[in-house]
Amino acid sequence: MIVGQQKPFDEIWEMVKGFKKVLVYGCNTCVAICHAGGGKEAEILTSLLRMKAAQEGVDLQVDHAAIERHCEPEFFEPLDEKVRTYDLVLSTACGVGVNFLADRLGGSMPVYPGINTTFYGGVPEAGFFVELCGGCGNCVLHLTGGICPIVRCSKSLMNGPCGGTNNGKCEVSNETDCAWFLIVERMKKLGTLEKLYEVQPPRDWSTGTHGGPRRVSLEHIRAYEEQEEKNAATEGRR
Amino acid sequence: MSVLSQSTKRGSVLIVGGGIGGMQAALDLADSGFKVHMVQRDPSIGGTMVMLDKTFPTGDCAMCMISPKMVEAGRHLNVDIHTLAEVTSVDGDAGDFTVRVKLAPRYVDADKCTGCGDCELKCPKKVLSEFDQNLGQRKAVYSLFPQAVPNTRAIDASQCLCLNDPDRKRCRLCEKACKAGAINYNDKGRELELHVGSIILSPGLDRYDARVRQELGLGRWKNVVSSIQFERILSASGPYKGVVQRPSDQKHPKKVAWIQCVGSRDNHNANPWCSSVCCMYATKQSIIAKEHDKNIEPTIFFMEMRAFGKDFDKYVERAKNEYDVRYQRAMVSAIREEPGTGDLLLKYASEDGRLITEKFDMVVLSVGFQPHGDAEQFAKTFGIETNEYLFAKTSPFAPVKTSREGIFVTGIYQGPKDIPETVMQGSGVAGSVMAMLAEVRGTEIVKKELPPEKDVTGEEPRIGVFVCHCGTNISSTVNIDEVVNAVKDQPGVAYVTNTIYACAQDNQDMIKQTIKEQNLNRVVIASCTPRTHEKLFQETIREAGLNKYLFDLADIREQCSWCHKGQNEVATKKAIGIVKMSVAKSRLQEPLQSETVGVTPACLIIGGGIAGMTAALSLADQGFPVHIIEKDPELGGLIKHVYRTLDGLDVQEFLKDRIGAVNEHPKITVHTGVEVKKTDGFVGNFKTILTDGSAIEHGAIILATGGVEYQPTEYLYGQTPNVITQRQLEKTLAEGGSPGTGKRYVMIQCVGSREEPNQYCSRICCQDAIRNAIAIKERNPAAEVIIVYRDVRTYGLREDYYKKARDLGVIFVRYDVDKKPQVEQTGSVIQVRTWDYMLDRELSLTADWLVLSTGLRPHPTTEHVGAMYKVTRNPDGYFLEAHVKLRPVDFPSEGLFVAGLGHAPKNIDETVAQALAASGRAGVILSHEHLAVSGIIAKHKRELCMSCLSCFRVCPFGSPYIAEDGKVSHNEVKCMGCGICAGICPAKAFQVNNFRDDQILAMIDAAVESEPGVVN
Amino acid sequence: MKSGSNLERVIASGKMAVTAELGPPMSADPHEVIKKANILKGFCDAANITDCQTAVVRISSIAAAFIALREGLEPVMQMTCRDRNRIAMQADLLGAAALGLKNCLCIAGDHQMFSAAGKLKGHPGAKNVYDVDTCQLVGIMRKMRDEGLQQGGDKLEVAPKFFIGASWTPMGDPMDFRPYNLKKKVDAGADFIQTQGIYDMELFRSQMEKARNLGLLERTAMLAGIIVPKSAMMLKYMDSSVAGVTVPKSLIERMNKAKEAAGDDKKKARELQEQEGIKITIELIQQALEIPGVRGVHIQAIEWESAIEPIVKAAGLYPRPTFPDA
Amino acid sequence: MVDGAVTEQTGVSTIEKPREIPEGWEPNVLAFACHYCAFAAADLAGVMRLSYPPNVKIIRLPCTGKLDHIHILRAFERGVDGVFVAG
């Protein structure tokens, strides 16, 4: 799931204090699960901002709202009028949501990010999130026993480990496991260690962000959508 | 169990004595369908435990634990409490007893009196309070203690000015003060005749009156107090409000001495038995005193520190290390008061033989138990046999049965013991009675007929507010009319009035009347604390056809008028705020249905030892099918290697007939050589798959996984055939082995116990050693037995055997944990070197046989079984019960119980008692077709839930689960309504009934709105 | 001959090779490189020129290597995978070849967050590259040299002539995989290997045994890395927190004795420890050279280039072989 | 959660700057008490007629675990001067 963490309150206050009417706009899917930007956190942030404004003697009206997801236009529709009555939207959705709403409002009003979106992660225990995938667009997990070297090895080596492995930990920090130490152990257990003996050729990174912004287009659905629009247009429904 | 003729069996039980043991039995029986009559000599139930301040080993306060049970017993539909009552005669036999009870006059009408206490204020006659052990005072019209149940006042005829005036003219102030007209000076008391199926004796014991021991000066020197007096001194509701001070000059004592075994373990005008609890309560009192006042220096004078119970040794170690309590092994011979100062001079011999006189500011005598003065007559009335000390005569194999069929015993009247064992016997005796009267269960209980519930959905809130005076308790500080006016115009409030006593019977009828007349759909009563009166008022509005959860109680007495006496204006403003908060919450209340869930009336018992079999037989006799799951190929458990009890009874015989009874019983299915693979479901609806694939449906589970013997590695065990354990010695003796003349047996105690990492007493090894020593000496007095011990812990009535062993010539040599005995072997001769404190030099003993008293360990399967049922274990690996004192056989999650060595090391009779307790507790659940689920639980809205599992991980009761559709669901039956899930849920999908977020926010707004001029 | 470098000739001649290490300064002034080059000249067959070691900015390895070459000291240029993608790597390699550099050591390079651990600030916020890793870089260099092709497939008019080197940490975790780690570098085309600092000869001998069983020691030249210890504290630090380096207790004891011998005289303590350090280095070199398959030593005297002369002489590795027709 | 994250990360605490106390000002305190322990303790204080300043009101919760951030923030927003949670 997408994991994020709320921006430090002082940073948010610096962003918000110049405005008159602010809407803290929560998203109730991924960022709610990680207790960063859901409807509940939006409400809490709103209350904190109101009290900070009162303390600083700043005249600021702050309200909060939340919808299921900030990455689908239809969810925004019910609140579009309400949103337009504010002069700033502080979106606590992930970065996708902030972009999507900013595009939707087309510059009519600013949309600021309330949280720092960080990574796709797992939740080994309540309140603890670890990065396990970097969205590189060309998965190699079948070669490394299900442990991703691109994201979990600081140097994204395909022929690790490097010389910096220290007691199974990475040179970057002794709390970070060395991915290749884990990969070797895992492949041993799986009985396929010799797969690691071949030298992996240089990767094609273009499938990731290095290849420029990406999009996925499912033709069988888009064709259906176009057809829908054509019928609607001909019947003059729209 | 002999099957009694069907004829006239009664579905009711008489319980003589309202202490914690009697109360536990009463609640278990009443909850499982039996009418209970409780006869109590004092004006209130509670017994000895209510006098205590804190309890060992956890330090919980006694009142907080026992008062909920007293309130529940006081209000229980099927428990009638007859106070100031005594049984005069008993006829008939098991199943149908006719009992005559004499009730002394109370001079206060229980139906009218609301316990408001106005009469007490006005009564001029001050008297020494027995409850406060004559340290405090009470009035002639009094309640035994503030939280008394029933809290009806009583007049002490011997002290009342009016009652001592033949023509009743003098004083009569209480009659004038009582607005309820409850005082009745011509009360004559009355006679009752009860027909009951069974009788349970739990009269408790008296405390030894130490004044008889003039050399200790109780009653002569003011600063010598008994331990029960010190409990009252420590208690926050005691005479000194919990401030530790000396009776003579109220000075804060610095050096305080406790003297152990006062009146116990001593034939010279005292009692020969050990009272079992004094070592531990002295340790507790010294710790609690130190907590009250950190410059107190406690010293305990003792012979042996008997900390044999669960976590007791750890408690004593904490006393020594954290509270630096000084343990002085010496008996004080005399106490003199230093003239003028009130300090006390204690004379004793130090360990190295010097005679010492030490000055102390205060002395506490740890007095033991002894039967009531009328014990002999008491036993005659009930026709039961007693032992020579007038305790009820019982056998270790049936510790709760008296000599007379149908009459049972529980608590310290059966023998000195502490609160958890008493509670266990309470539930145990309930189990036995349920077994005996199984077929008449439910025949005599009262079921309340309730009118149909009015449907209020969709209606605008019409709240009725009743502001109570509580006599003068509230109205003397809070201006009731001002409150009524302030609330009148609150939105949603349809009707406001005030009442003198909201909880009195007439006012209850008035409330019901008003609900109908004013067509109210919500009720707020502003009076006392919901903790004691919420259930009462909920029942009342339910009787008026209103859903009982459409009610809120604003506490303006305990949390307003009583604690702001004299500040009327501010207290009234606060009371208005409190009532407005309740109204705000009430406005948002919705009717709640409490679902019920079916119960499969069968029980699964894991472990086929004595505990498992005893519980199985008792449950089967109650009519419930039982499945015993035994890992080994045959039943028996650890007891297979035990031959004799301390008092010489044949254990193998007992085991054989117990196994026979289990195998023959039609309701019991024994699964041997098999384990539990998996258990699903919740209380009343468990489904278990065994490793052999068979499936069992049942409503309750008893964990009786038992224990194993510690296999010693020290003292050359295993390296020479002459070093054996007590078990092996017992086996050779049982097989007729006769000890040779002049042969010397050296025994070493506490092998594998009372030392890190096993800092606990295994409780049975002292008894094993003494029994074997007596057997050797009786077979051949010329054989020598030397027991090298740390503390001989033959507690309770076992003390006699310790004396018998000494009389037979067994030599006892004490050792200390930091100077343990050294064992060497030269050739075939075993040499034991140990330091003798008495002779103050090292002893070197040659031993033909070295016998090790090895301790106990939890059974290895405890870990696996514990994990499977999500029950925690204490650091020593024994199962952790729900509450050390009051729920010793329950687990936090419902429907799960524990018995036997898996809970903690214990003797055979204690295991049998705990097994019966577990069967009693399980019987309470299995006796219901349906289990009502409380209305105050968390409700889960699946459409809001995103299955983020935060609730799943924090819920202590495991009620959220992942359903078949992969999404999170909520099992309302397991829910205890604590709301931790609601606190963490990011989607606000969980809300606790009657504590919803919108209600709490409404209360917050109401709380602030009533404070004008609040700086925003 | 693959590259004709002096190092290659020494190794090819069967004599024991000696390489040293030269750390370029954090400055635009070349004289530091010139000074160090002249100290090392004549006492080693070639000297590694580190590439922003511990991710700290220094004169680039290629530039410093060229300066050393000009001073008559054959350099071993280094290239990390951290700072350049495959385009910049190949461009720099062509440049280096054009400047006459022949030896090149491929290493992964310390992570930029790593430098934050040291006293210097470094650039923990920098965006690293790691487009290719060490094995892949070795493969790229071999393809350029032997096939005259760029990694992407385009032809090179003139192929660069490189003596390709790679690093190896024999005692790094997981130890049992390290020999295969080495095999991959040799398969990719590593002509010579320089190991991490060796103190535990027994462990090194057993890892070398495994390498021999994989037939690697005939296909590449193994140079045992020896780090010259300056003090007991340095040995303890190496043992505890340098990855893949374990220091036997006995060596630390010897250093401690040396330190105590000087009582509380700080200066004397430092000198005694340095002398002991040099003695230890010499013993390590001799033990390393006896291990079958070791073809030389890579002596790292960090910021102590002056120690190379006495060490090389005492270890009997002086004078260095020379080739008249070079 | 939010407050923890705020101070811990920025190090700069956003605690209100202390202001001087107007004459005769009494703080308005709100308490959240768990039914089984803190609420029971408040009752016992009453039963023993202990007196304490009246400017505190108690909201009963089934358990302090039920407490939600918004409860505390709402109280402060509404002008309550001190929140006391006991369980």
Short mmCIF file of N, CA and C in Angstrom, two decimals, chain B residues 146-147 236-237 241 473 529-531 534 552 555 557-560 562-565 567 570-571 573-574 577-578 581 585 936 976-980 982-984 988 991-992 995-997 1000-1001 1003-1005 1007-1008 1010-1011 1014-1016, chain D residues 19 22 25-26 28 30-72 74-81:
data_model
loop_
_atom_site.label_atom_id
_atom_site.label_comp_id
_atom_site.label_asym_id
_atom_site.label_seq_id
_atom_site.Cartn_x
_atom_site.Cartn_y
_atom_site.Cartn_z
N PRO B 146 -18.89 2.21 55.32
CA PRO B 146 -19.54 3.07 54.33
C PRO B 146 -20.16 2.30 53.16
N GLN B 147 -19.45 1.26 52.69
CA GLN B 147 -19.97 0.56 51.48
C GLN B 147 -20.79 -0.67 51.88
N ALA B 236 -7.71 3.81 53.77
CA ALA B 236 -8.04 5.22 53.50
C ALA B 236 -9.40 5.55 54.13
N SER B 237 -10.26 4.52 54.30
CA SER B 237 -11.57 4.84 54.92
C SER B 237 -11.54 4.40 56.39
N LYS B 241 -7.82 7.80 58.41
CA LYS B 241 -7.86 8.18 56.97
C LYS B 241 -6.57 7.73 56.26
N ASN B 473 -28.09 14.81 51.52
CA ASN B 473 -26.71 14.62 51.02
C ASN B 473 -26.38 15.51 49.84
N THR B 529 -23.61 7.65 42.09
CA THR B 529 -22.66 7.13 41.08
C THR B 529 -23.29 6.01 40.25
N PRO B 530 -23.08 6.07 38.91
CA PRO B 530 -23.62 4.99 38.08
C PRO B 530 -23.04 3.63 38.46
N ARG B 531 -21.87 3.62 39.11
CA ARG B 531 -21.23 2.32 39.38
C ARG B 531 -22.10 1.45 40.27
N GLU B 534 -26.64 2.45 38.44
CA GLU B 534 -27.09 2.48 37.04
C GLU B 534 -28.03 1.31 36.75
N ASP B 552 -29.29 7.84 31.52
CA ASP B 552 -27.95 8.28 31.96
C ASP B 552 -28.04 8.82 33.38
N ASP B 555 -23.71 12.05 38.14
CA ASP B 555 -23.22 11.83 39.52
C ASP B 555 -22.99 13.21 40.19
N ARG B 557 -23.56 13.60 43.48
CA ARG B 557 -23.38 13.41 44.94
C ARG B 557 -21.91 13.13 45.21
N GLU B 558 -21.44 11.87 44.82
CA GLU B 558 -20.03 11.54 45.13
C GLU B 558 -19.07 12.53 44.47
N GLN B 559 -19.46 12.99 43.23
CA GLN B 559 -18.48 13.83 42.51
C GLN B 559 -18.87 15.31 42.53
N CYS B 560 -19.78 15.68 43.42
CA CYS B 560 -20.09 17.11 43.48
C CYS B 560 -20.44 17.53 44.92
N TRP B 562 -20.81 15.89 47.76
CA TRP B 562 -20.02 15.37 48.89
C TRP B 562 -18.60 15.93 48.93
N CYS B 563 -18.06 16.31 47.77
CA CYS B 563 -16.65 16.74 47.83
C CYS B 563 -16.53 18.26 47.71
N HIS B 564 -17.69 18.96 47.71
CA HIS B 564 -17.58 20.44 47.74
C HIS B 564 -18.49 20.97 48.83
N LYS B 565 -18.48 20.26 49.97
CA LYS B 565 -19.36 20.69 51.08
C LYS B 565 -19.03 22.14 51.45
N GLN B 567 -19.35 24.77 49.80
CA GLN B 567 -19.18 25.76 48.70
C GLN B 567 -20.43 25.68 47.82
N VAL B 570 -20.75 27.42 44.18
CA VAL B 570 -19.90 26.84 43.12
C VAL B 570 -20.35 25.40 42.84
N ALA B 571 -20.74 24.69 43.90
CA ALA B 571 -21.16 23.28 43.73
C ALA B 571 -22.42 23.22 42.87
N LYS B 573 -23.29 25.33 40.56
CA LYS B 573 -22.93 25.62 39.16
C LYS B 573 -22.34 24.35 38.53
N LYS B 574 -21.51 23.65 39.33
CA LYS B 574 -20.87 22.43 38.80
C LYS B 574 -21.93 21.36 38.55
N GLY B 577 -23.62 21.92 35.40
CA GLY B 577 -22.75 21.49 34.29
C GLY B 577 -22.83 19.98 34.10
N ILE B 578 -22.77 19.25 35.22
CA ILE B 578 -22.78 17.77 35.13
C ILE B 578 -24.10 17.30 34.53
N MET B 581 -24.27 17.91 30.89
CA MET B 581 -23.46 16.93 30.12
C MET B 581 -24.30 15.65 29.92
N LYS B 585 -25.62 14.01 26.37
CA LYS B 585 -25.37 12.62 25.96
C LYS B 585 -26.70 11.92 25.70
N ILE B 936 -23.54 -2.63 26.16
CA ILE B 936 -22.45 -1.63 26.01
C ILE B 936 -21.25 -2.34 25.36
N MET B 976 -15.83 -6.71 25.05
CA MET B 976 -16.06 -6.28 26.43
C MET B 976 -16.41 -4.77 26.47
N GLY B 977 -16.47 -4.13 25.29
CA GLY B 977 -16.91 -2.74 25.25
C GLY B 977 -15.86 -1.76 25.75
N CYS B 978 -14.58 -2.16 25.74
CA CYS B 978 -13.59 -1.22 26.29
C CYS B 978 -13.34 -0.09 25.30
N GLY B 979 -13.49 -0.34 24.00
CA GLY B 979 -13.43 0.76 23.04
C GLY B 979 -12.02 1.08 22.57
N ILE B 980 -11.04 0.24 22.88
CA ILE B 980 -9.67 0.53 22.41
C ILE B 980 -9.66 0.55 20.88
N ALA B 982 -12.07 1.53 19.00
CA ALA B 982 -12.65 2.81 18.53
C ALA B 982 -11.61 3.91 18.64
N GLY B 983 -10.76 3.81 19.64
CA GLY B 983 -9.76 4.86 19.85
C GLY B 983 -8.75 4.90 18.72
N ILE B 984 -8.43 3.69 18.16
CA ILE B 984 -7.34 3.66 17.17
C ILE B 984 -7.88 3.67 15.73
N LYS B 988 -12.98 5.49 11.80
CA LYS B 988 -14.09 5.67 12.73
C LYS B 988 -15.21 4.67 12.43
N GLN B 991 -17.73 2.21 16.92
CA GLN B 991 -18.25 3.15 17.94
C GLN B 991 -18.78 2.30 19.09
N VAL B 992 -18.51 2.72 20.32
CA VAL B 992 -19.00 1.96 21.48
C VAL B 992 -20.38 2.49 21.84
N PHE B 995 -21.24 5.36 24.22
CA PHE B 995 -20.00 6.15 24.39
C PHE B 995 -19.50 6.56 23.01
N ARG B 996 -20.46 6.87 22.10
CA ARG B 996 -20.05 7.19 20.73
C ARG B 996 -19.30 8.54 20.73
N ASP B 997 -18.48 8.77 19.71
CA ASP B 997 -17.70 10.01 19.63
C ASP B 997 -18.62 11.22 19.68
N ILE B 1000 -19.67 11.90 23.17
CA ILE B 1000 -18.61 12.44 24.04
C ILE B 1000 -18.33 13.89 23.66
N LEU B 1001 -18.32 14.16 22.34
CA LEU B 1001 -18.08 15.56 21.91
C LEU B 1001 -19.22 16.45 22.41
N MET B 1003 -20.91 16.00 25.11
CA MET B 1003 -20.68 16.23 26.55
C MET B 1003 -19.61 17.29 26.75
N ILE B 1004 -18.56 17.26 25.92
CA ILE B 1004 -17.48 18.26 26.05
C ILE B 1004 -18.06 19.65 25.81
N ASP B 1005 -18.85 19.77 24.74
CA ASP B 1005 -19.42 21.10 24.45
C ASP B 1005 -20.30 21.54 25.61
N ALA B 1007 -20.07 20.68 28.69
CA ALA B 1007 -19.24 20.98 29.88
C ALA B 1007 -18.69 22.40 29.79
N VAL B 1008 -18.37 22.82 28.58
CA VAL B 1008 -17.72 24.16 28.43
C VAL B 1008 -18.80 25.24 28.38
N SER B 1010 -21.42 25.57 29.89
CA SER B 1010 -21.98 26.01 31.19
C SER B 1010 -20.94 26.83 31.95
N GLU B 1011 -19.79 27.13 31.32
CA GLU B 1011 -18.77 27.95 32.02
C GLU B 1011 -18.71 29.31 31.31
N VAL B 1014 -15.48 31.86 29.34
CA VAL B 1014 -14.25 31.04 29.20
C VAL B 1014 -13.38 31.69 28.13
N VAL B 1015 -12.11 31.88 28.46
CA VAL B 1015 -11.18 32.49 27.48
C VAL B 1015 -10.99 31.49 26.34
N ASN B 1016 -11.33 31.91 25.10
CA ASN B 1016 -11.18 30.93 24.01
C ASN B 1016 -9.73 30.89 23.56
N ARG D 19 1.18 33.04 29.33
CA ARG D 19 0.69 34.44 29.45
C ARG D 19 0.42 34.70 30.92
N PRO D 22 -4.91 36.39 34.50
CA PRO D 22 -5.78 37.50 34.97
C PRO D 22 -6.27 37.24 36.40
N TRP D 25 -8.74 34.39 38.10
CA TRP D 25 -9.03 33.45 37.01
C TRP D 25 -8.97 32.03 37.55
N GLU D 26 -9.93 31.20 37.22
CA GLU D 26 -9.91 29.79 37.66
C GLU D 26 -9.84 28.91 36.41
N ASN D 28 -10.49 25.96 33.89
CA ASN D 28 -11.62 25.04 33.70
C ASN D 28 -11.02 23.71 33.22
N LEU D 30 -11.12 19.55 32.47
CA LEU D 30 -12.01 18.44 32.08
C LEU D 30 -11.24 17.13 32.29
N ALA D 31 -11.89 16.16 32.93
CA ALA D 31 -11.19 14.88 33.19
C ALA D 31 -11.87 13.77 32.40
N PHE D 32 -11.05 12.88 31.83
CA PHE D 32 -11.60 11.67 31.20
C PHE D 32 -11.19 10.50 32.12
N ALA D 33 -12.18 9.80 32.66
CA ALA D 33 -11.84 8.78 33.68
C ALA D 33 -12.39 7.43 33.25
N CYS D 34 -11.58 6.43 33.48
CA CYS D 34 -12.02 5.05 33.11
C CYS D 34 -12.96 4.56 34.20
N HIS D 35 -14.05 3.93 33.77
CA HIS D 35 -15.12 3.51 34.68
C HIS D 35 -14.59 2.72 35.85
N TYR D 36 -13.61 1.82 35.61
CA TYR D 36 -13.28 0.85 36.66
C TYR D 36 -12.33 1.42 37.70
N CYS D 37 -11.40 2.33 37.29
CA CYS D 37 -10.46 2.76 38.33
C CYS D 37 -10.59 4.25 38.66
N ALA D 38 -10.35 5.13 37.73
CA ALA D 38 -10.30 6.57 38.07
C ALA D 38 -11.68 7.06 38.50
N PHE D 39 -12.74 6.60 37.78
CA PHE D 39 -14.11 7.07 38.14
C PHE D 39 -14.45 6.55 39.54
N ALA D 40 -14.04 5.29 39.79
CA ALA D 40 -14.30 4.69 41.12
C ALA D 40 -13.54 5.48 42.19
N ALA D 41 -12.32 5.91 41.85
CA ALA D 41 -11.52 6.68 42.83
C ALA D 41 -12.22 8.01 43.12
N ALA D 42 -12.77 8.64 42.08
CA ALA D 42 -13.47 9.93 42.29
C ALA D 42 -14.65 9.70 43.23
N ASP D 43 -15.33 8.57 43.02
CA ASP D 43 -16.46 8.26 43.92
C ASP D 43 -15.98 8.13 45.36
N LEU D 44 -14.85 7.39 45.53
CA LEU D 44 -14.38 7.14 46.91
C LEU D 44 -14.02 8.46 47.58
N ALA D 45 -13.47 9.41 46.79
CA ALA D 45 -13.13 10.72 47.37
C ALA D 45 -14.40 11.36 47.93
N GLY D 46 -15.50 11.17 47.20
CA GLY D 46 -16.77 11.72 47.68
C GLY D 46 -17.25 10.99 48.91
N VAL D 47 -17.19 9.63 48.84
CA VAL D 47 -17.68 8.83 49.98
C VAL D 47 -16.95 9.26 51.24
N MET D 48 -15.66 9.63 51.11
CA MET D 48 -14.89 10.01 52.30
C MET D 48 -14.96 11.51 52.54
N ARG D 49 -15.79 12.21 51.80
CA ARG D 49 -16.00 13.65 51.98
C ARG D 49 -14.69 14.42 51.88
N LEU D 50 -13.77 13.92 51.01
CA LEU D 50 -12.55 14.73 50.80
C LEU D 50 -12.95 15.91 49.93
N SER D 51 -12.38 17.08 50.20
CA SER D 51 -12.81 18.21 49.34
C SER D 51 -11.67 18.58 48.40
N TYR D 52 -12.03 18.95 47.19
CA TYR D 52 -11.02 19.42 46.23
C TYR D 52 -11.69 20.50 45.38
N PRO D 53 -10.86 21.37 44.73
CA PRO D 53 -11.43 22.52 43.98
C PRO D 53 -12.48 22.02 42.99
N PRO D 54 -13.57 22.77 42.85
CA PRO D 54 -14.71 22.30 42.04
C PRO D 54 -14.54 22.51 40.54
N ASN D 55 -13.42 23.13 40.11
CA ASN D 55 -13.42 23.47 38.66
C ASN D 55 -12.95 22.31 37.79
N VAL D 56 -13.38 21.07 38.17
CA VAL D 56 -13.08 19.94 37.26
C VAL D 56 -14.38 19.16 37.06
N LYS D 57 -14.63 18.75 35.82
CA LYS D 57 -15.78 17.88 35.55
C LYS D 57 -15.25 16.59 34.93
N ILE D 58 -15.97 15.52 35.23
CA ILE D 58 -15.44 14.20 34.82
C ILE D 58 -16.34 13.58 33.75
N ILE D 59 -15.73 13.13 32.64
CA ILE D 59 -16.46 12.37 31.61
C ILE D 59 -16.05 10.91 31.74
N ARG D 60 -17.06 10.04 31.96
CA ARG D 60 -16.78 8.61 32.19
C ARG D 60 -16.57 7.89 30.86
N LEU D 61 -15.49 7.10 30.76
CA LEU D 61 -15.24 6.29 29.56
C LEU D 61 -15.20 4.82 29.99
N PRO D 62 -15.55 3.89 29.08
CA PRO D 62 -15.43 2.48 29.45
C PRO D 62 -13.98 2.13 29.77
N CYS D 63 -13.04 2.75 29.04
CA CYS D 63 -11.61 2.53 29.30
C CYS D 63 -10.86 3.66 28.61
N THR D 64 -9.73 4.05 29.22
CA THR D 64 -9.01 5.19 28.62
C THR D 64 -8.55 4.85 27.20
N GLY D 65 -8.55 3.56 26.87
CA GLY D 65 -8.19 3.19 25.51
C GLY D 65 -9.18 3.76 24.51
N LYS D 66 -10.41 4.11 25.01
CA LYS D 66 -11.44 4.62 24.10
C LYS D 66 -11.16 6.08 23.73
N LEU D 67 -10.25 6.70 24.47
CA LEU D 67 -10.05 8.15 24.26
C LEU D 67 -9.56 8.39 22.83
N ASP D 68 -10.07 9.41 22.18
CA ASP D 68 -9.68 9.73 20.79
C ASP D 68 -9.02 11.10 20.82
N HIS D 69 -8.10 11.34 19.90
CA HIS D 69 -7.41 12.64 19.87
C HIS D 69 -8.41 13.79 19.81
N ILE D 70 -9.45 13.53 19.02
CA ILE D 70 -10.36 14.66 18.75
C ILE D 70 -11.07 15.10 20.03
N HIS D 71 -11.21 14.17 20.98
CA HIS D 71 -11.86 14.56 22.26
C HIS D 71 -11.01 15.63 22.94
N ILE D 72 -9.73 15.38 23.03
CA ILE D 72 -8.83 16.31 23.75
C ILE D 72 -8.76 17.62 22.99
N ARG D 74 -10.90 18.84 20.89
CA ARG D 74 -12.19 19.56 20.95
C ARG D 74 -12.28 20.34 22.27
N ALA D 75 -11.83 19.67 23.36
CA ALA D 75 -11.92 20.33 24.68
C ALA D 75 -11.07 21.60 24.64
N PHE D 76 -9.84 21.45 24.17
CA PHE D 76 -8.96 22.65 24.15
C PHE D 76 -9.54 23.72 23.24
N GLU D 77 -10.08 23.26 22.09
CA GLU D 77 -10.64 24.27 21.15
C GLU D 77 -11.78 25.03 21.81
N ARG D 78 -12.56 24.31 22.60
CA ARG D 78 -13.72 24.96 23.23
C ARG D 78 -13.28 25.83 24.41
N GLY D 79 -11.96 25.85 24.71
CA GLY D 79 -11.53 26.77 25.76
C GLY D 79 -11.24 26.11 27.10
N VAL D 80 -11.34 24.79 27.12
CA VAL D 80 -10.95 24.13 28.38
C VAL D 80 -9.46 24.42 28.63
N ASP D 81 -9.08 24.62 29.88
CA ASP D 81 -7.70 25.03 30.13
C ASP D 81 -6.80 23.83 30.42
#
